[in-house]
Coordinates of C-alpha atoms and ligand atoms in Angstrom, one line a residue:
X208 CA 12.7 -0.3 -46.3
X209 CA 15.9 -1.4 -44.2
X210 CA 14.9 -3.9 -41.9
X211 CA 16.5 -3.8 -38.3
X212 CA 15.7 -7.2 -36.0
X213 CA 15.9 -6.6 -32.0
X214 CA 13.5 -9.3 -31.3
X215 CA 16.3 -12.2 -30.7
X216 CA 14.8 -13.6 -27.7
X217 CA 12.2 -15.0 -30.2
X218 CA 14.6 -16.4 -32.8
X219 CA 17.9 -15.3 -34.4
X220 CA 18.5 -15.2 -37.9
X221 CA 20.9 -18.1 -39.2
X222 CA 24.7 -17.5 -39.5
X223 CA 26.1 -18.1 -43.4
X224 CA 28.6 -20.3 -41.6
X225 CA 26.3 -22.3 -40.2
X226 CA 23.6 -22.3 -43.1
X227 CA 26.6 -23.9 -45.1
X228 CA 27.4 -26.6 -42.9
X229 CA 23.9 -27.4 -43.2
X230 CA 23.4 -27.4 -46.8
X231 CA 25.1 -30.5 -47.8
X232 CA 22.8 -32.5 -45.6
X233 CA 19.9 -31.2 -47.2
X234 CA 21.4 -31.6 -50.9
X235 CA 23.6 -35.0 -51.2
X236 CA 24.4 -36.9 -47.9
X237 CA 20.6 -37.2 -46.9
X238 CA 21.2 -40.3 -45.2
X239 CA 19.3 -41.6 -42.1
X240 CA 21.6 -42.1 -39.6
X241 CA 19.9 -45.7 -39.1
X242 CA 21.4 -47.1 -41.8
X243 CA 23.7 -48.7 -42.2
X244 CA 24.8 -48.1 -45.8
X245 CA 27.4 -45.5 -46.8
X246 CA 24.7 -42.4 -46.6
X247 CA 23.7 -43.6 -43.5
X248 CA 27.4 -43.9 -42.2
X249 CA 27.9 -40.2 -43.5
X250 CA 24.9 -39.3 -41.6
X251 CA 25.9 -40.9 -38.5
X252 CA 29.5 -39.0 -38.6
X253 CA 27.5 -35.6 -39.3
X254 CA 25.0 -36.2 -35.9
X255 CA 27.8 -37.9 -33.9
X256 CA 30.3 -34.6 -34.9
X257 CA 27.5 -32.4 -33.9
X258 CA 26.8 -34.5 -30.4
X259 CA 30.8 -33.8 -29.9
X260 CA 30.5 -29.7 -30.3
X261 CA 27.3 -29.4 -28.2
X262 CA 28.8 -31.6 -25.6
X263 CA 31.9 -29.2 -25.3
X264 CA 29.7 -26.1 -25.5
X265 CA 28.0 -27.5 -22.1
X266 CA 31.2 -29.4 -20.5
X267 CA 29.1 -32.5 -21.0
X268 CA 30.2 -36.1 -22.3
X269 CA 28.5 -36.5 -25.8
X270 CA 27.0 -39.9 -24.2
X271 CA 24.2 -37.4 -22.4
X272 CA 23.7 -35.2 -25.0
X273 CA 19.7 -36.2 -26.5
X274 CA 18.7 -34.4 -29.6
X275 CA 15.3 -33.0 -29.6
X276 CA 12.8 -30.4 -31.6
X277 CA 13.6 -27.7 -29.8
X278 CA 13.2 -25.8 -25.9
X279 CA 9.6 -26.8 -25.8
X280 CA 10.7 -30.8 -26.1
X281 CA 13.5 -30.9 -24.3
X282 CA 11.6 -28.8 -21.1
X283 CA 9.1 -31.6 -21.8
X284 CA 11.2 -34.6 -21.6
X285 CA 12.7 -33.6 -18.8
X286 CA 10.0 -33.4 -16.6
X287 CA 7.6 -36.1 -17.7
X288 CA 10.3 -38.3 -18.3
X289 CA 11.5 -37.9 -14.6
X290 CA 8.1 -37.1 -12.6
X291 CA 5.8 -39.6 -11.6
X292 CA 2.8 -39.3 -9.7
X293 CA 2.8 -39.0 -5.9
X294 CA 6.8 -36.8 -6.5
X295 CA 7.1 -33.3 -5.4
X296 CA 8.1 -30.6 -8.3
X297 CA 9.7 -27.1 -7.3
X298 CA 9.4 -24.5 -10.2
X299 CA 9.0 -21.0 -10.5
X300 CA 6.3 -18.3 -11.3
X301 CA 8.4 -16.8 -13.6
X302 CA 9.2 -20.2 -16.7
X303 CA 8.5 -20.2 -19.8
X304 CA 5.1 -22.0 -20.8
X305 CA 7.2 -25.1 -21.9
X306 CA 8.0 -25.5 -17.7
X307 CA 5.1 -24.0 -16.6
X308 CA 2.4 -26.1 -18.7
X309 CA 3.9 -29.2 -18.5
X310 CA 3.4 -28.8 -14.7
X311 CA 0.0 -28.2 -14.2
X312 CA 0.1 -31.0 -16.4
X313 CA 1.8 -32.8 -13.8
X314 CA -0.6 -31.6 -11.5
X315 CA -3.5 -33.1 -13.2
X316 CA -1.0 -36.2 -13.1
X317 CA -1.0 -36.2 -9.3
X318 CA 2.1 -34.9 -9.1
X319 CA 2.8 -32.1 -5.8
X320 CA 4.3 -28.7 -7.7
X321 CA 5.6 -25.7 -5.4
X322 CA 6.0 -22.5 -7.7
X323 CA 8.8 -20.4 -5.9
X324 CA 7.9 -16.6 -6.6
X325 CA 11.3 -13.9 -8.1
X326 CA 11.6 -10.8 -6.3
X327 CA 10.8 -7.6 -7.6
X328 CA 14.2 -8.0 -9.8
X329 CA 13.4 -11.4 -11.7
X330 CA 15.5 -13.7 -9.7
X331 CA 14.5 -16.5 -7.7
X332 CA 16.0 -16.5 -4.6
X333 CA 17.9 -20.1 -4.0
X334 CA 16.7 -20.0 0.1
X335 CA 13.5 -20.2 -1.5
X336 CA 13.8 -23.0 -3.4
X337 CA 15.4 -24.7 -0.5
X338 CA 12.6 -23.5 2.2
X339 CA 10.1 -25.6 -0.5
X340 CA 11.5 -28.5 -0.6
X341 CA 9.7 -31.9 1.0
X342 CA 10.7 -35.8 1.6
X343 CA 9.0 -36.5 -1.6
X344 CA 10.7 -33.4 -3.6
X345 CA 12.4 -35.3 -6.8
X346 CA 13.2 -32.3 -9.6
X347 CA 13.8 -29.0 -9.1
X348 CA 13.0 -27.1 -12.2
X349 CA 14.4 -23.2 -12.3
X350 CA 15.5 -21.4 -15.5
X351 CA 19.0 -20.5 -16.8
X352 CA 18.0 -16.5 -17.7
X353 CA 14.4 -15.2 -18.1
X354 CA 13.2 -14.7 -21.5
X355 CA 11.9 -11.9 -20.9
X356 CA 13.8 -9.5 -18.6
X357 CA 17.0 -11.8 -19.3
X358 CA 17.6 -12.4 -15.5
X359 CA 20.3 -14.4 -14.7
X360 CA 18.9 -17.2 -11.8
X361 CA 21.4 -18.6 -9.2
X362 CA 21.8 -22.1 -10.8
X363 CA 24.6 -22.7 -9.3
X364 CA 23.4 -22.2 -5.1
X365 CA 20.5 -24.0 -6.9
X366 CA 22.1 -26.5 -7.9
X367 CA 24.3 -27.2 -4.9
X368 CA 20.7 -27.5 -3.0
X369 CA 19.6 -30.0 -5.2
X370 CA 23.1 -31.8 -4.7
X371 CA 22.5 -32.2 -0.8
X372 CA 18.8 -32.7 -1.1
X373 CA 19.4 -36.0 -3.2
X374 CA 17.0 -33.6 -5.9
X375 CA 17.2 -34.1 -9.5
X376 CA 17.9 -30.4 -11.1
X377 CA 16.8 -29.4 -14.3
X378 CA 17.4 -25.9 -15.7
X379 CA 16.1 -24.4 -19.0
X380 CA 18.8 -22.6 -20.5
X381 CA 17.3 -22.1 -23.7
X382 CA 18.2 -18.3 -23.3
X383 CA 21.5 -18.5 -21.8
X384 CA 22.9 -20.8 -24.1
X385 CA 25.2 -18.7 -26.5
X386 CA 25.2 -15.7 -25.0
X387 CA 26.7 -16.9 -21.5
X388 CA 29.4 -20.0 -20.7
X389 CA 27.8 -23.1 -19.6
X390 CA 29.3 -25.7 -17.8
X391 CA 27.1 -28.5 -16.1
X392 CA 29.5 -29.6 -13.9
X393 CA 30.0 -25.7 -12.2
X394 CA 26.0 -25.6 -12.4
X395 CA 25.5 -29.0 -10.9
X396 CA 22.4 -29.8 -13.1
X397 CA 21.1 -33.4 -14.3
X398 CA 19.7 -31.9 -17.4
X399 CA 19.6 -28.8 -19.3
X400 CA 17.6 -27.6 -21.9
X401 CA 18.9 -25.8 -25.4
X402 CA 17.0 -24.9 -28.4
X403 CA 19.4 -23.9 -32.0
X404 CA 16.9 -21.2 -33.1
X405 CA 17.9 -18.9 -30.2
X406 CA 21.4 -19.1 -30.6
X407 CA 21.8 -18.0 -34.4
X408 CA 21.1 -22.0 -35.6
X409 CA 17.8 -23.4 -37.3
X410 CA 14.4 -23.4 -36.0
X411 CA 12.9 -27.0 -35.2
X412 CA 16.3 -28.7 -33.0
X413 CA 17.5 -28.4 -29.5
X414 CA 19.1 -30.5 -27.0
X415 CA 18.3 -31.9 -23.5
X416 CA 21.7 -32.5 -21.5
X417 CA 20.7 -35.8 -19.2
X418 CA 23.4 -36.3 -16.6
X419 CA 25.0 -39.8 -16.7
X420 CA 23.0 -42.7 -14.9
X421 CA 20.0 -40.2 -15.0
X422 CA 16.7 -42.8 -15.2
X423 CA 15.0 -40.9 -17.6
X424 CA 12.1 -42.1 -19.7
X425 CA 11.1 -41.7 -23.2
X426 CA 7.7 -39.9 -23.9
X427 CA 8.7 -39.9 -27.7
X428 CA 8.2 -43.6 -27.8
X429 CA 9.0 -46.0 -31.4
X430 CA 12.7 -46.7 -32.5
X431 CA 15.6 -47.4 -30.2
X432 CA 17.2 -43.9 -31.1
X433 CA 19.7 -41.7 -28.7
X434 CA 19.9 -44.3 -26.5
X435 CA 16.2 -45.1 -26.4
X436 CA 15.9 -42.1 -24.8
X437 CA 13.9 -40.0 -27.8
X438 CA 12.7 -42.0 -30.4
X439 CA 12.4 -40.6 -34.4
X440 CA 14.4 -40.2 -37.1
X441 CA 16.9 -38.1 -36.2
X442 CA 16.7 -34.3 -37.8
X443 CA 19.7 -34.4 -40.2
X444 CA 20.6 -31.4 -41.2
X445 CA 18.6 -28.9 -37.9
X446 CA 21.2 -31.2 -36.1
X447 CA 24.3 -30.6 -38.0
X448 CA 23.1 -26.6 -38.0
X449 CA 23.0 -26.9 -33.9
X450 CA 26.4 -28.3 -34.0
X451 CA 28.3 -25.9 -36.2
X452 CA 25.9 -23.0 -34.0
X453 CA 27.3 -24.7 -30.4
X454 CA 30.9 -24.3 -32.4
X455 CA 30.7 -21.0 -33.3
X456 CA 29.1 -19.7 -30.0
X457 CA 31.8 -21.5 -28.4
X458 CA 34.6 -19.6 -30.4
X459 CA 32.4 -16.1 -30.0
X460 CA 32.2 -16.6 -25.7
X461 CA 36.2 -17.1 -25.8
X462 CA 36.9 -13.9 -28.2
X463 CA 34.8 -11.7 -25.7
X464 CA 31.7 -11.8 -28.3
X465 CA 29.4 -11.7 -24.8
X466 CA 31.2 -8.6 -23.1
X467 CA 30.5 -6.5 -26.7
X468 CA 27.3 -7.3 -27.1
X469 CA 27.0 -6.3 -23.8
X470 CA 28.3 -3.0 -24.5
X471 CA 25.8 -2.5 -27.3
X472 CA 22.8 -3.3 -25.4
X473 CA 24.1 -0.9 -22.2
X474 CA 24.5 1.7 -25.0
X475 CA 20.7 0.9 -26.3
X476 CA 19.5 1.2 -22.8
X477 CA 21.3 4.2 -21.5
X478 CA 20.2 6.0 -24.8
X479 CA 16.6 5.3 -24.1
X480 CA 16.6 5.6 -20.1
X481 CA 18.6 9.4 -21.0
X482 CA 16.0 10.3 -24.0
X483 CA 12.8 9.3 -22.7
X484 CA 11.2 10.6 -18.9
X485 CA 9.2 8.1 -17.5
X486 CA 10.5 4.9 -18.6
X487 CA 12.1 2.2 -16.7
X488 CA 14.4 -1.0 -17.2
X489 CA 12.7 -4.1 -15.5
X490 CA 15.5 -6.2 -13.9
X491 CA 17.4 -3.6 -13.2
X492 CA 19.2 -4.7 -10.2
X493 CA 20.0 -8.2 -11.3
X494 CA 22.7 -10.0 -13.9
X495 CA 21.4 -10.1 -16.5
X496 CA 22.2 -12.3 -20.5
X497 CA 24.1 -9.4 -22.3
X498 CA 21.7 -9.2 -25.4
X499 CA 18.1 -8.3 -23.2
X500 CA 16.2 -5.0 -22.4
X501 CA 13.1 -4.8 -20.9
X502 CA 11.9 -1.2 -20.5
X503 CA 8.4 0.0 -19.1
X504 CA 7.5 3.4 -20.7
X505 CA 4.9 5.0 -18.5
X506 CA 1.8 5.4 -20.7
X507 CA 1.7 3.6 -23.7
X508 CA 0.5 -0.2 -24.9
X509 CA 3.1 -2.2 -25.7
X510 CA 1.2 -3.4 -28.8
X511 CA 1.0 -0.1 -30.3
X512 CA 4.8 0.2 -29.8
X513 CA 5.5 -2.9 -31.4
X514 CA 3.3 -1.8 -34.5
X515 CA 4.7 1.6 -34.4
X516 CA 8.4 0.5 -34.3
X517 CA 7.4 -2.2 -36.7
X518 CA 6.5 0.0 -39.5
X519 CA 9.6 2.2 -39.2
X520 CA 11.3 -1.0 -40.4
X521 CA 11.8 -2.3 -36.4
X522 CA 11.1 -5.7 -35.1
X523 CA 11.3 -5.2 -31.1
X524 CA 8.6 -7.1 -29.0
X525 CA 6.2 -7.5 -25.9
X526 CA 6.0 -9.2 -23.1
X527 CA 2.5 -9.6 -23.3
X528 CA 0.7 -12.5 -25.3
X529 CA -2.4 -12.0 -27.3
X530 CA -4.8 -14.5 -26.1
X531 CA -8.7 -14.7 -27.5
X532 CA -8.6 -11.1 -28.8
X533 CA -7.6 -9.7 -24.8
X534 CA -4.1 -8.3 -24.0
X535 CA -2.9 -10.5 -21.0
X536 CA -0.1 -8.8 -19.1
X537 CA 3.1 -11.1 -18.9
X538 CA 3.2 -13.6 -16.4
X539 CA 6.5 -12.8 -15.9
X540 CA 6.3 -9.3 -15.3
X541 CA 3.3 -10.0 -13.3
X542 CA 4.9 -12.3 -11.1
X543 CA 7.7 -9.8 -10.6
X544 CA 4.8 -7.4 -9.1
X545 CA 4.4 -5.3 -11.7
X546 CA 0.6 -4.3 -12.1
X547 CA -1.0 -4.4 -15.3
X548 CA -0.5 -1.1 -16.7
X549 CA 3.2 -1.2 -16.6
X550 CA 3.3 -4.5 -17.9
X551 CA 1.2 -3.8 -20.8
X552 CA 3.7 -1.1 -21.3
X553 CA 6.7 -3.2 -21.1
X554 CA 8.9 -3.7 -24.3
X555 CA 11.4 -6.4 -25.2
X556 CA 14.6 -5.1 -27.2
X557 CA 17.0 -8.5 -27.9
X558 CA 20.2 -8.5 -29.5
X559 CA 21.6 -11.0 -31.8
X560 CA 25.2 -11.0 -32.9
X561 CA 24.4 -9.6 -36.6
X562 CA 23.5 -6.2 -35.0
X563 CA 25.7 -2.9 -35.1
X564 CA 26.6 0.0 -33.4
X565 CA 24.4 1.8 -36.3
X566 CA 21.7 0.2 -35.6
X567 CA 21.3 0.8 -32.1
X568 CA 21.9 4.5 -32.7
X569 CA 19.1 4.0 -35.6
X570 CA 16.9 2.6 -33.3
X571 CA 17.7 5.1 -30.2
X572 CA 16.8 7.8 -32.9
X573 CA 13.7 6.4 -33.7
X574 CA 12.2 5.4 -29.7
X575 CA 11.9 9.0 -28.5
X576 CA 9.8 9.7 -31.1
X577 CA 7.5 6.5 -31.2
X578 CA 6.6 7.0 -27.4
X579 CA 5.6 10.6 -27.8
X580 CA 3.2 9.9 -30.8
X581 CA 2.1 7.1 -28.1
X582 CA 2.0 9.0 -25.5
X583 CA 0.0 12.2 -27.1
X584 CA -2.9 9.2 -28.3
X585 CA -3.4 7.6 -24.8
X586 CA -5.7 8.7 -22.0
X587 CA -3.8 7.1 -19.5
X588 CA -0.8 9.7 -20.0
X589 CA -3.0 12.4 -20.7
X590 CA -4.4 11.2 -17.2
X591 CA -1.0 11.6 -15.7
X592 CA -0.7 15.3 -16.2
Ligands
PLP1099 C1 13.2 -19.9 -21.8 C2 12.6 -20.6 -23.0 N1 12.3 -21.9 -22.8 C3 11.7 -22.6 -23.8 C4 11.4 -22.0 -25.0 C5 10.8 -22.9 -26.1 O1 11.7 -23.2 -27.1 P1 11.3 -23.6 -28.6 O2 10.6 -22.4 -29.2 O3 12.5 -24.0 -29.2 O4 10.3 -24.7 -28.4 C6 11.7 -20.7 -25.2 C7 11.3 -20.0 -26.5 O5 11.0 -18.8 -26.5 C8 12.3 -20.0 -24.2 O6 12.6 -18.7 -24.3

């Protein structure tokens, strides 16, 4: 059966191009870039190359540009490795878990955390952000776009806030990066959180932009590498795949790759607001990351779309997380104001940049038909009419 993957937000499928510049660091030139013999040297060029193309991909210097494992990591590092206890954190209700854990973390640290709440459309609202901040305020922490909804947040007022507030500002961009132009300087961050797997690289590496003169510290702790600032081996080959991904995505922002794939979703999510009554696009009103469509259809469980979709040969997804055998509604979604029902009904279509035109119009064939099953099988609908 052909297989059609809309589920990008999770992870995106490897690009050939970037599989082969991966290869030979598997294969051959193993090296650790430690050493100081002719495979490490090799090695060294390959992480050093890749430190160069991320850097440009973020208008960063390569100097504060810290490999990690991935989003979680690098959301990690930079708050424990800033924070202390008695300092004053400013999030947001709608993070990922990475942001979100690590601070009630912090919070069982002694550390002060003020969650600022989105509107109704997903987007934090930079007076907010400002209105919570105290004398002993040192990070702000607000994301790049939502993961869910794909929400664009004001980094840049944010940013300027932190500037005059003397606040450091970290933003999690793990699902902007690739699919919009970054630039610290514009955004006025200290760090900056990217993970390969989400922008067509490998699974397992990501990168934590630390601004210059940043005192952050290790949590990682062992060998003296990136700068002492994460210590371990560094991930070879995952690294050289993030670099040739940050190329690529690079190359695809300046060739209008972003305002196509934008054009694709619009097409995906006009076809199903015009096909189906009763369902809704959450986020609506606010920019959104070109690739994201989060739709409530009145009446069904999101689960049993996802399964239904999934054995016509669809992989689209939920917001909601299956946690000891009970559907929790997304936090996100939740946060936004949505109440349970139409957050449990609330599906996740993400683009990645190996879909077609065919495919959505496969897929837009396939929706109306899914949610009617759906909707024939649940008392809840039935209860509507
Ligand atoms: C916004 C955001 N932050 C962090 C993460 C975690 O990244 P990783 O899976 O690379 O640890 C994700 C992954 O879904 C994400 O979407």
């Amino acid at each position: 059966m052909r297989r059609i993957y809309f589920d990008n937000n999770a992870t995106t499928p490897l690009l050939p191009k970037v599989f082969e510049a991966m290869q030979p660091y598997l294969l051959g030139s193993f090296g650790n870039a430690s050493s100081i013999h002719q495979q490490g040297q090799q090695a060294r060029a390959a992480v050093e190359g890749a430190r160069e193309r991320v850097a440009e991909m973020l208008g960063a210097r390569p100097s504060e540009i810290v490999f990690t494992s991935g989003g979680t990591e690098g959301d990690n590092l930079a708050l424990f490795g800033l924070v202390e206890a008695g300092d004053h954190v400013i999030s947001s209700t709608i993070e990922h878990h990475a942001v979100l854990n690590s601070c009630k973390r912090l919070e069982e640290l002694g550390v002060a955390v003020s969650y600022v709440s989105s509107g109704a459309d997903g987007v934090i609202q930079p007076e907010s952000v400002r209105a919570a901040l105290r004398p002993e305020t040192k990070l702000i922490s607000v994301m790049m776009a939502n993961n869910e909804t794909g929400a664009r947040q004001k980094v840049q007022e944010i940013g300027a806030i932190a500037r005059v507030a003397d606040v450091y500002f970290h933003t999690d961009a793990v699902q902007a990066a690739g699919k919009l132009a970054i630039d610290v300087e514009q955004i006025g961050c200290d760090l900056l959180t990217i993970a390969a797997h989400k922008m067509h690289g490998p699974q397992g590496v990501g990168a934590l932009f630390v601004r210059r003169a940043t005192l952050l510290r290790a949590t990682q702790l062992g060998g003296r590498h990136e700068r002492g600032r994460r210590a371990g081996t560094e991930n070879l080959a995952g690294i050289v795949g993030l670099g040739k991904a940050a190329e690529l995505a690079t190359e695809w922002l300046a060739e209008g790759g972003d305002r196509r794939m934008g054009t694709l979703r619009d097409r995906l999510e006009q076809g199903i607001l015009g096909a189906v009554a009763g369902a809704h696009v959450n986020s609506a009103g606010a920019e959104r990351v070109p690739n994201t469509s989060n739709i409530i259809f009145d009446g069904i469980e999101g689960e049993g779309f996802v399964i239904a979709m999934d054995l016509k040969g669809i992989s689209v997804s939920t917001g909601a997380a299956c946690s000891s055998g009970a559907i929790e509604p997304s936090h996100v979604l939740t946060a936004m104001g949505l109440g349970g029902e139409a957050a449990r009904g609330s599906i996740r279509f993400s683009l990645g940049k190996q879909n077609t035109e065919e495919e959505v119009e496969y897929v837009l064939a396939q929706v109306p038909q899914v949610v009617e099953k759906l909707r024939e099988l649940s008392p809840v609908w039935a209860g509507k009419r």
